[in-house]
CSV table of C-alpha atoms and ligand atoms in Angstrom, one decimal:
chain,number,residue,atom,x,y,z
J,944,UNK,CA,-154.6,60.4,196.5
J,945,UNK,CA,-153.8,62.3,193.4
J,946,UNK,CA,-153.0,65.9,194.0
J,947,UNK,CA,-153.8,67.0,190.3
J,948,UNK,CA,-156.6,68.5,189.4
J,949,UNK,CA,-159.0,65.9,187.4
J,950,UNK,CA,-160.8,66.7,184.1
J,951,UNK,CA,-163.4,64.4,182.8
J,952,UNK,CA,-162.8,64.5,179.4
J,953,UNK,CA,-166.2,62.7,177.6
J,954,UNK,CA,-164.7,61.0,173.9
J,955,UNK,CA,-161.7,61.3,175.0
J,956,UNK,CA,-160.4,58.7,172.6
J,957,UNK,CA,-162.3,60.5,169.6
J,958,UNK,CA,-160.4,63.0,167.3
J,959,UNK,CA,-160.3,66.2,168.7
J,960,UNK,CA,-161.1,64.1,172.2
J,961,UNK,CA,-158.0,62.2,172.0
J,962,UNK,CA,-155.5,65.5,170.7
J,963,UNK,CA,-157.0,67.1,174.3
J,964,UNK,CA,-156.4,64.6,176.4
J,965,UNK,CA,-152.8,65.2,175.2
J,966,UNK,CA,-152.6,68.7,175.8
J,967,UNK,CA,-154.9,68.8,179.4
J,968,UNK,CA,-152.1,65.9,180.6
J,969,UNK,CA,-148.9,68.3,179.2
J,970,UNK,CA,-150.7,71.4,181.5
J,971,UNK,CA,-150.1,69.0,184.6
J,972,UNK,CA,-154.4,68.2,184.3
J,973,UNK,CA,-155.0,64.7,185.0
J,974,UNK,CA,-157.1,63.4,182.1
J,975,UNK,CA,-159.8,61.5,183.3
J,976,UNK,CA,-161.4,59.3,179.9
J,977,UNK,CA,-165.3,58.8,179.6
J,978,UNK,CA,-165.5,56.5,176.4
J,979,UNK,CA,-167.4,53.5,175.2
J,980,UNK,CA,-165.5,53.9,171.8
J,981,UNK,CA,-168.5,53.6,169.8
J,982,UNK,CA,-166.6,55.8,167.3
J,983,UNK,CA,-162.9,55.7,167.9
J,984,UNK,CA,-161.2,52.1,169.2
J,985,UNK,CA,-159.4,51.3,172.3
J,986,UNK,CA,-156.0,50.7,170.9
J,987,UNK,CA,-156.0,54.9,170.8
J,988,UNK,CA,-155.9,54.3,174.4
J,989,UNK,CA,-152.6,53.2,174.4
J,990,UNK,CA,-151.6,55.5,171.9
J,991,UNK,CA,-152.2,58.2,174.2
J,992,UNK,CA,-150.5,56.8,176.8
J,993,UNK,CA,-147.4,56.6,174.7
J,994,UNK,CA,-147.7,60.2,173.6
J,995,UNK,CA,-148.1,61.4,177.7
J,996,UNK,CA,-145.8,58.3,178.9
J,997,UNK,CA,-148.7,58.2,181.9
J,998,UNK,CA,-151.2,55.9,182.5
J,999,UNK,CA,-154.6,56.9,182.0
J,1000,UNK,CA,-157.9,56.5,183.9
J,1001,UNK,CA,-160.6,55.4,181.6
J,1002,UNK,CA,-164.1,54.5,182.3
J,1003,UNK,CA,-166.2,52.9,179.5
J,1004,UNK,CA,-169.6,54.8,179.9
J,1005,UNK,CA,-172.3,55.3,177.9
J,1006,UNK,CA,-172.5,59.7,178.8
J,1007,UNK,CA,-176.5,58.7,178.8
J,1008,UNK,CA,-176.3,56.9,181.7
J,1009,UNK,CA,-176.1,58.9,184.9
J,1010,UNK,CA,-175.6,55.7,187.2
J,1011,UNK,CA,-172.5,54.6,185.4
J,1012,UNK,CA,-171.4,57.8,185.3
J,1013,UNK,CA,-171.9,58.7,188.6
J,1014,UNK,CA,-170.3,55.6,190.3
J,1015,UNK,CA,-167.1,56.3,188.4
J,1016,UNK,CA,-167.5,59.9,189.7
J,1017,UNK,CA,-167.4,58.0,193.3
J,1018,UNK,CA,-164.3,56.8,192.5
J,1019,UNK,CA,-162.4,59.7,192.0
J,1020,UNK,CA,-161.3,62.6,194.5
J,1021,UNK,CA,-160.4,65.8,192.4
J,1022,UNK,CA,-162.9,66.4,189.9
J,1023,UNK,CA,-162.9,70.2,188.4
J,1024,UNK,CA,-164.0,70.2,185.0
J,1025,UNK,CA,-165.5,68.3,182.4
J,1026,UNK,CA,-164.8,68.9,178.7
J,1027,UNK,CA,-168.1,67.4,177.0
J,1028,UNK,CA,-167.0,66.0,173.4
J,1029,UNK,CA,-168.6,62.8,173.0
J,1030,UNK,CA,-171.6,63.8,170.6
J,1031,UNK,CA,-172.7,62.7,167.3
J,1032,UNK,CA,-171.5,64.9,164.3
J,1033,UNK,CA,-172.6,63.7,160.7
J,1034,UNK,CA,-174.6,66.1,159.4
J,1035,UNK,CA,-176.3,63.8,156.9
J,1036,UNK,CA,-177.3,61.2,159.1
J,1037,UNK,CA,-178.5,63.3,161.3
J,1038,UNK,CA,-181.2,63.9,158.7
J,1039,UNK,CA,-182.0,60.7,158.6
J,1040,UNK,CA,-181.7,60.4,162.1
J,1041,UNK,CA,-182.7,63.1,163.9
J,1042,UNK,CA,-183.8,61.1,167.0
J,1043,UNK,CA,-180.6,59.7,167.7
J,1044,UNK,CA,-179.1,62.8,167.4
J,1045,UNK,CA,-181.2,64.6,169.6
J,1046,UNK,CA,-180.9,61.6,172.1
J,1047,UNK,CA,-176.8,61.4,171.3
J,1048,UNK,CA,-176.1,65.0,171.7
J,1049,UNK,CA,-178.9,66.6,173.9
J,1050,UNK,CA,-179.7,63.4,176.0
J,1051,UNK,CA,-176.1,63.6,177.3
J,1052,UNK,CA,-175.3,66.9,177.9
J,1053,UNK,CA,-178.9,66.8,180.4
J,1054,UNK,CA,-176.7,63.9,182.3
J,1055,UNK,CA,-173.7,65.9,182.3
J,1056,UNK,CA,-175.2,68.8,183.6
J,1057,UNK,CA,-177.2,66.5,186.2
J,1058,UNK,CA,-173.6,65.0,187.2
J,1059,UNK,CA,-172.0,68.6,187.1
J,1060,UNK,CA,-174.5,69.9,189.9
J,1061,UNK,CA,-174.3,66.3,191.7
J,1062,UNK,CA,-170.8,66.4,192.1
J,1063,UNK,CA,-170.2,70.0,192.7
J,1064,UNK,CA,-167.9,70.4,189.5
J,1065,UNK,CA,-167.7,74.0,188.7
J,1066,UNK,CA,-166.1,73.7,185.0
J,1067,UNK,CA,-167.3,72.8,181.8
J,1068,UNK,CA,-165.8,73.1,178.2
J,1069,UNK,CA,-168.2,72.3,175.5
J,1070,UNK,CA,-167.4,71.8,171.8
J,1071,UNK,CA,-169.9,73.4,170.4
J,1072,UNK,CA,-169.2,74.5,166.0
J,1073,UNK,CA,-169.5,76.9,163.5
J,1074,UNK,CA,-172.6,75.4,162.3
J,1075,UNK,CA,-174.8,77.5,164.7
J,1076,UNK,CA,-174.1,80.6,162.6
J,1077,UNK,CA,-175.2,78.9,158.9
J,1078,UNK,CA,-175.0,80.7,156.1
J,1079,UNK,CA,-173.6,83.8,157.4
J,1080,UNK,CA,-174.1,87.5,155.8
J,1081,UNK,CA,-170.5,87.9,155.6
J,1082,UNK,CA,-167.9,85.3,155.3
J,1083,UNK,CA,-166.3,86.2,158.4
J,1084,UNK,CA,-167.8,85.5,161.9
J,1085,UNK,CA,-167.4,86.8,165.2
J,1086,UNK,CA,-169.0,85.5,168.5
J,1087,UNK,CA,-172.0,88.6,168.5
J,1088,UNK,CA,-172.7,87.3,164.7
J,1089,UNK,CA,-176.5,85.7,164.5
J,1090,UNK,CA,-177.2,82.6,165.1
J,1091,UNK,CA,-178.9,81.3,162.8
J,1092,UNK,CA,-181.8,78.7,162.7
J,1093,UNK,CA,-180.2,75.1,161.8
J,1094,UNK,CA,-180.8,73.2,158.5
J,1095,UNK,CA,-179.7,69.7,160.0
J,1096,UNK,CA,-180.9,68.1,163.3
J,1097,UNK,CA,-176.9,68.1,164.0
J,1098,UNK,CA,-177.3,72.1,164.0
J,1099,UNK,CA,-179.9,72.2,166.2
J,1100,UNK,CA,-178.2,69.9,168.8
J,1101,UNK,CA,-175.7,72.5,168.7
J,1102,UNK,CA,-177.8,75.5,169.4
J,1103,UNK,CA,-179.9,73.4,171.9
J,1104,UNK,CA,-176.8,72.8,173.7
J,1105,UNK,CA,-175.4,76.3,173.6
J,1106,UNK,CA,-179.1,77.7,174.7
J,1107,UNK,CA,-179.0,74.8,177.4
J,1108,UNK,CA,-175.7,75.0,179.1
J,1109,UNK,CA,-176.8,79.0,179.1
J,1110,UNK,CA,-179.9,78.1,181.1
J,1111,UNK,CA,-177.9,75.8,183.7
J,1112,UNK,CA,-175.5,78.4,184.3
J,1113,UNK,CA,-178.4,81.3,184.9
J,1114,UNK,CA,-180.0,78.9,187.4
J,1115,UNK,CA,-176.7,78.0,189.1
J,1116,UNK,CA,-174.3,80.5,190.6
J,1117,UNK,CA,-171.2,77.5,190.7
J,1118,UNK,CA,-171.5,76.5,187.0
J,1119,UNK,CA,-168.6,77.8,184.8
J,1120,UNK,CA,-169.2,77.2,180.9
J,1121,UNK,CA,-167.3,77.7,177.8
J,1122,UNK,CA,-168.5,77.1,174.1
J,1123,UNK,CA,-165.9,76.5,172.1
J,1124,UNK,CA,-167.5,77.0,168.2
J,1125,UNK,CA,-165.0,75.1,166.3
J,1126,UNK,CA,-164.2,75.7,162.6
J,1127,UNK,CA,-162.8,72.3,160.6
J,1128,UNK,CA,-160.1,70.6,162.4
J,1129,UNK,CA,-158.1,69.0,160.4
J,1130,UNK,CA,-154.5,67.3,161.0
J,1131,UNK,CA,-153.3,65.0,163.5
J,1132,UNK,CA,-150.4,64.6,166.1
J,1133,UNK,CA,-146.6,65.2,164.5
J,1134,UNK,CA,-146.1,61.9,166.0
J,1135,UNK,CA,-148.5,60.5,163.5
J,1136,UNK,CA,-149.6,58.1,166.9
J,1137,UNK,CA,-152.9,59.8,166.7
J,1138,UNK,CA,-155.8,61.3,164.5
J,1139,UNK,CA,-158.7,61.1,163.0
J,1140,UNK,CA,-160.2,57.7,162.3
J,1141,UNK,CA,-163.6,57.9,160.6
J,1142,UNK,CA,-165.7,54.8,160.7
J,1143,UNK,CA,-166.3,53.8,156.9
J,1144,UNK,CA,-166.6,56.4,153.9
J,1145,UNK,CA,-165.3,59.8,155.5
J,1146,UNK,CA,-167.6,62.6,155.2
J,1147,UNK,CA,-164.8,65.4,155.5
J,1148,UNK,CA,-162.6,66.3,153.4
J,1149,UNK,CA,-159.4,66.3,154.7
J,1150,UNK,CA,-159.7,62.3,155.7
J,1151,UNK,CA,-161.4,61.6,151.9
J,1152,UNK,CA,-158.0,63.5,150.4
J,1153,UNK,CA,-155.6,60.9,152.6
J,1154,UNK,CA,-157.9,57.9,151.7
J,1155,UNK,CA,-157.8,58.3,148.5
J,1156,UNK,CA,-154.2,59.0,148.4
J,1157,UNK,CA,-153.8,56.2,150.1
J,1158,UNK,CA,-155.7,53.9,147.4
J,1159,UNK,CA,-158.6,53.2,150.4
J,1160,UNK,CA,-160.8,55.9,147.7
J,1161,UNK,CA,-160.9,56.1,144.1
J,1162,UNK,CA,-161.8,59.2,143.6
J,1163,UNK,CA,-162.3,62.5,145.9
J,1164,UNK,CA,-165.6,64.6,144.7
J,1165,UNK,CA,-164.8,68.0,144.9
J,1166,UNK,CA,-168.2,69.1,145.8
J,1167,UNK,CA,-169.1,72.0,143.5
J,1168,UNK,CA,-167.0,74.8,141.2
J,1169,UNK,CA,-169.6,77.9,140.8
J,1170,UNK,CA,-169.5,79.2,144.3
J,1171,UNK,CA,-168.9,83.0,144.0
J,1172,UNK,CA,-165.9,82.0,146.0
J,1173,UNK,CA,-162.4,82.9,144.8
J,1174,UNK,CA,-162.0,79.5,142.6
J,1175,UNK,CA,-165.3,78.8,143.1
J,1176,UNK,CA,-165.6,75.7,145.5
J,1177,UNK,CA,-166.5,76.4,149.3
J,1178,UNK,CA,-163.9,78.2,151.8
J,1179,UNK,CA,-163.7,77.1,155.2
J,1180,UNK,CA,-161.6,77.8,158.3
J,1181,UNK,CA,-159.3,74.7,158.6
J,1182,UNK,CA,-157.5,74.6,162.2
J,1183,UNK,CA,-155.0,72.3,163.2
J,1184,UNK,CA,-156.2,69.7,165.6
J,1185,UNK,CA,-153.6,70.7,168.4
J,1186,UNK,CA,-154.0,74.1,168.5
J,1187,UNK,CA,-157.8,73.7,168.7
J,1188,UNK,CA,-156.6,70.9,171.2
J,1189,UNK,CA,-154.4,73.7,173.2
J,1190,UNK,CA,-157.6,76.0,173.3
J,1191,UNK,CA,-159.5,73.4,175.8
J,1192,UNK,CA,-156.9,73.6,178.1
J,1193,UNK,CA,-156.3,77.5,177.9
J,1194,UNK,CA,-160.4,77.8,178.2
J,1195,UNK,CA,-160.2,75.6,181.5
J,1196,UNK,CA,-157.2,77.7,183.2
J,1197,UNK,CA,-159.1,80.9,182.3
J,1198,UNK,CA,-162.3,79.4,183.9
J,1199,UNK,CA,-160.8,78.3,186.9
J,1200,UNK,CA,-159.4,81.9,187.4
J,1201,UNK,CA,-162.9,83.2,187.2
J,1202,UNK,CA,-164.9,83.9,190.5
J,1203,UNK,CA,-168.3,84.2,189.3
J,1204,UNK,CA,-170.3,81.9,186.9
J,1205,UNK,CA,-170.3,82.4,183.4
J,1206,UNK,CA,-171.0,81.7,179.9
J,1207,UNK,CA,-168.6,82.4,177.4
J,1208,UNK,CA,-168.7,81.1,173.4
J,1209,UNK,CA,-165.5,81.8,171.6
J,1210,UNK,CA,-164.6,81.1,168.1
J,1211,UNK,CA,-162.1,78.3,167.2
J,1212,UNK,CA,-160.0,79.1,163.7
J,1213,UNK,CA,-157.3,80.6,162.4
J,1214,UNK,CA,-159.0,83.4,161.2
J,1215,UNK,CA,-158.0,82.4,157.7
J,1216,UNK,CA,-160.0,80.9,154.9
J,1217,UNK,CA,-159.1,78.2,152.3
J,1218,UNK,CA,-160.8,76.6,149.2
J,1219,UNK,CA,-161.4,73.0,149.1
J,1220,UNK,CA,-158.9,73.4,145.4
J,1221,UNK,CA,-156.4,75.0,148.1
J,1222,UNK,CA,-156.9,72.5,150.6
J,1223,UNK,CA,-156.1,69.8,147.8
J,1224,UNK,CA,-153.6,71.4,146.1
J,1225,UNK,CA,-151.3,72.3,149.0
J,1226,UNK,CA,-152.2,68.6,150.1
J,1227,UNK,CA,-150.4,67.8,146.9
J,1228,UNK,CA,-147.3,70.1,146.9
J,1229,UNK,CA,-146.4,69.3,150.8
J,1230,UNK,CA,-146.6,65.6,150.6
J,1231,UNK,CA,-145.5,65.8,147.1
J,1232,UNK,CA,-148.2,63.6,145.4
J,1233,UNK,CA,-151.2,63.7,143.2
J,1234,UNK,CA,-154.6,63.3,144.4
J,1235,UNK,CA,-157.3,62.2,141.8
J,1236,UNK,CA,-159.9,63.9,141.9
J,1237,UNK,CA,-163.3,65.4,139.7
J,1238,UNK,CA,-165.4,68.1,140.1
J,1239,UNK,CA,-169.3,67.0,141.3
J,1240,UNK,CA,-172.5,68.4,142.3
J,1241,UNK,CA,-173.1,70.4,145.1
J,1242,UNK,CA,-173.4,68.8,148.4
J,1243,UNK,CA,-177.1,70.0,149.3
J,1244,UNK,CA,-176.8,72.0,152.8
J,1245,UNK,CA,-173.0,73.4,152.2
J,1246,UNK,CA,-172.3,76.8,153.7
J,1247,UNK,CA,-170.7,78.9,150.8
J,1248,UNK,CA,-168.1,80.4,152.9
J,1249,UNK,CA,-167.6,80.9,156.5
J,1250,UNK,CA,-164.4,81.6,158.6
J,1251,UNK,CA,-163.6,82.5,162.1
J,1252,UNK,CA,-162.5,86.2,163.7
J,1253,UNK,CA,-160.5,84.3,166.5
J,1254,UNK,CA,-159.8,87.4,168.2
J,1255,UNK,CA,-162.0,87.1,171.6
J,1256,UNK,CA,-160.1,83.4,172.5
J,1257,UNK,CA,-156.3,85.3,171.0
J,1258,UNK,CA,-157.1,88.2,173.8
J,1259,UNK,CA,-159.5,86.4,176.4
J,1260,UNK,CA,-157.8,83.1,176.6
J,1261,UNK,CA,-154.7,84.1,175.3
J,1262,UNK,CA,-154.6,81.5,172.8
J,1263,UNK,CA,-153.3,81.3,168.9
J,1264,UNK,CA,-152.5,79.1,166.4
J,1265,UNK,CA,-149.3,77.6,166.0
J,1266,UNK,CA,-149.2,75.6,163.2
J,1267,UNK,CA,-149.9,76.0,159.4
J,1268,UNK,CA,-152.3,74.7,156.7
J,1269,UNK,CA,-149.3,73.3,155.2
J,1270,UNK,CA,-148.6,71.0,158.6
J,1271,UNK,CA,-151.6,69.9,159.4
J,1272,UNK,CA,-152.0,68.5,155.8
J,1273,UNK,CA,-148.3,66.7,156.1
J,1274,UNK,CA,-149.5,65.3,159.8
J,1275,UNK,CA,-152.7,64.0,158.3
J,1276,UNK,CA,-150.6,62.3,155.3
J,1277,UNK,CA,-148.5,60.6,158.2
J,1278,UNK,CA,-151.0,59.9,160.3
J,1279,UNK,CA,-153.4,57.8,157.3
J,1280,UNK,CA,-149.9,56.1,156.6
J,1281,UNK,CA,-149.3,55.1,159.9
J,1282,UNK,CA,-153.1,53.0,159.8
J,1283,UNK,CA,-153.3,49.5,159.7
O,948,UD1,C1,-169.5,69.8,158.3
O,948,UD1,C2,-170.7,70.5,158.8
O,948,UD1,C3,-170.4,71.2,160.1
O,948,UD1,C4,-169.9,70.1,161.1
O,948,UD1,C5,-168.7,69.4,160.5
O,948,UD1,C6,-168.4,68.3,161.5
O,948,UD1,C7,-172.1,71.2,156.9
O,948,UD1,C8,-172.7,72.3,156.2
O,948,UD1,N1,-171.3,71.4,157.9
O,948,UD1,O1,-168.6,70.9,158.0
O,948,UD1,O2,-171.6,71.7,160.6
O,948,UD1,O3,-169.6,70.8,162.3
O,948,UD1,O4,-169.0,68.9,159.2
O,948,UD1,O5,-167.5,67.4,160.9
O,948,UD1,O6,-172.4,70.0,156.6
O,948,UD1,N2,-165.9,68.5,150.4
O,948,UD1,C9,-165.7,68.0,149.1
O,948,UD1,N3,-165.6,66.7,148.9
O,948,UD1,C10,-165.7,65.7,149.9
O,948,UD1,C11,-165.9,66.2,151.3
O,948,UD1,C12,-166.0,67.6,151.5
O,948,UD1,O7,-165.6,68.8,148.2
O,948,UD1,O8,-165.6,64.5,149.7
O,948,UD1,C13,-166.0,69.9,150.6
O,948,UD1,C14,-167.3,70.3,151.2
O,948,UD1,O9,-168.3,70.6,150.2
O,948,UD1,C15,-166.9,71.6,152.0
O,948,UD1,C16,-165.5,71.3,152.4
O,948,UD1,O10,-165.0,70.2,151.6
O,948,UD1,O11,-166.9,72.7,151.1
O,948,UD1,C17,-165.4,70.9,153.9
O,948,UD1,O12,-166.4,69.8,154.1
O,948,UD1,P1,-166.4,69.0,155.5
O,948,UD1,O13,-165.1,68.5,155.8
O,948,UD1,O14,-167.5,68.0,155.3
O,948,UD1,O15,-166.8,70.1,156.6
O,948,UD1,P2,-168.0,71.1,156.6
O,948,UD1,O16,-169.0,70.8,155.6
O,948,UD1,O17,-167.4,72.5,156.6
């Protein structure tokens, strides 16, 4: 019988998923995988393995189904926490299909928090986003700023979430939650062994700037120029996938030090905003390149600026950023190279 503490880590082969399971394995965690790779592929599987030179316990689930859930569940021994990723995060599909997303993202955290309660597991970590403050007053955000009514189902799964998980911990006195309200994660592993891996045309930036370097795009769309920004495109928070990655595990170990039940959101970033001109042009100076690229329309629904005040997860989880802008845009470079 494993004497490790085991964390059920739901898309655990997905981007920021996958960088976890990584990090929750390096704390001495053993990650437990709740995947049916609908939106990642099982060769990551292996990848992680390589990274953590362990094997991995991986059960492919659907996170709607209870049953299937819950008979892995039987199977294991250890079971603290559960770090809830798998979710469905396009904002523009989710317009056109908001039912899936509220079935995706709501319909699975209900089963989660059904299996929490089953199972007795007093920890959950949820990845919640940015999103759930919109179009803020100011730029920069901390946890107290309002949440603001969503303009995409995908918000409002979010808020849903955060008001739901709030709820379950009210009504039970063993239920431990953190929100973790991430910024734009961006990067992949130094060993370029894992990353993101969006299925067909990218809707984020950072992987539409490495496809098109790569020749996979034409042309990046910088979406808008007359922002009252300082260049005038958007500025956003970009974070490093493994130090948003670290924060999961640093949120767990504070958790499991905690005697009574809480909920706690924190704010994931550097604390540090960047144009997407910045983004692009540091993109080209670090991997020494050019990137072609025009300026477009506005994307309808895009914030005009937004970016974290980390300071609550730097002092309550004792948690900061390690790595740069300028890394996260090389590991992304190596990382699209290294794609078949
Ligand atoms: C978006 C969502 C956010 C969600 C996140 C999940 C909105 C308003 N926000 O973040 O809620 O959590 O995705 O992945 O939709 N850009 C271009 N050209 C491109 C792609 C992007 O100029 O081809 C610009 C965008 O206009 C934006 C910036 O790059 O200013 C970042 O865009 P993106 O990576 O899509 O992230 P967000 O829109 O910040």
């Amino acid at each position: 019988m494993s004497e490790k503490k085991q964390i059920i880590i739901t898309g655990g082969t997905g981007f920021i998923g996958s960088h976890t399971v990584v990090e929750v394995i390096k704390a001495g965690f053993d990650a437990i995988i709740f995947d049916d790779f609908r939106n990642s592929k099982p060769w990551i599987l292996d990848r992680l393995e390589k990274i953590s030179g362990c094997k991995i316990k991986h059960f492919d689930v659907d996170c709607n189904n209870y049953n299937a859930m819950s008979t892995a569940l039987n199977s294991l021994q250890n079971v603290t926490g559960i770090i809830h990723f798998a979710a469905d995060k396009a904002v523009g599909e989710s317009v056109l299909n908001p039912v899936k997303y509220y079935e995706n993202n709501i319909g699975s955290l209900t089963q989660i928090l059904k299996l929490a309660k089953d199972f007795e597991i007093e920890h959950l970590v949820f990845s919640s986003s940015c999103t759930v403050y919109g179009e803020p007053a100011s730029p920069i955000v901390t946890e107290e700023t309002e949440i603001k009514k969503a303009t995409s189902p995908y918000g409002a799964t979010k808020i849903a979430c955060e008001e739901l998980i709030q709820f379950a911990v009210q009504s039970d006195q063993k239920l431990k939650a953190t929100l973790l309200r991430y910024f734009n994660p961006i990067g992949a592993h130094p060993s370029a062994e894992i990353g993101e891996l969006p299925q067909g045309i990218p809707n984020n930036l950072v992987p539409y700037i490495t496809q098109t370097a790569k020749g996979i795009r034409e042309q990046l769309t910088v979406f808008g120029n007359d922002y009252e920004t300082i260049d005038g495109t958007n500025v956003r928070d970009y974070i490093h996938v493994v130090d948003l990655a670290d924060a999961h595990v640093k949120a767990l170990q504070r958790s499991i030090k905690q005697e009574a039940n809480f909920c706690e959101a924190y704010n994931l970033g550097t604390g540090k905003g960047s144009s997407v001109l910045e983004i692009i042009h540091t993109f080209e100076e670090v991997n020494d390149l050019k990137l072609n690229y025009v300026i477009g329309d506005r994307r309808p629904g895009d914030v005009v600026q937004i970016w974290a005040d980390p300071s609550k997860a730097n002092n309550e989880l004792g948690w900061s950023c390690k790595y740069t802008i300028k890394d996260a845009l090389k590991h992304s470079w190596s990382w699209e190279q290294n794609i078949d």
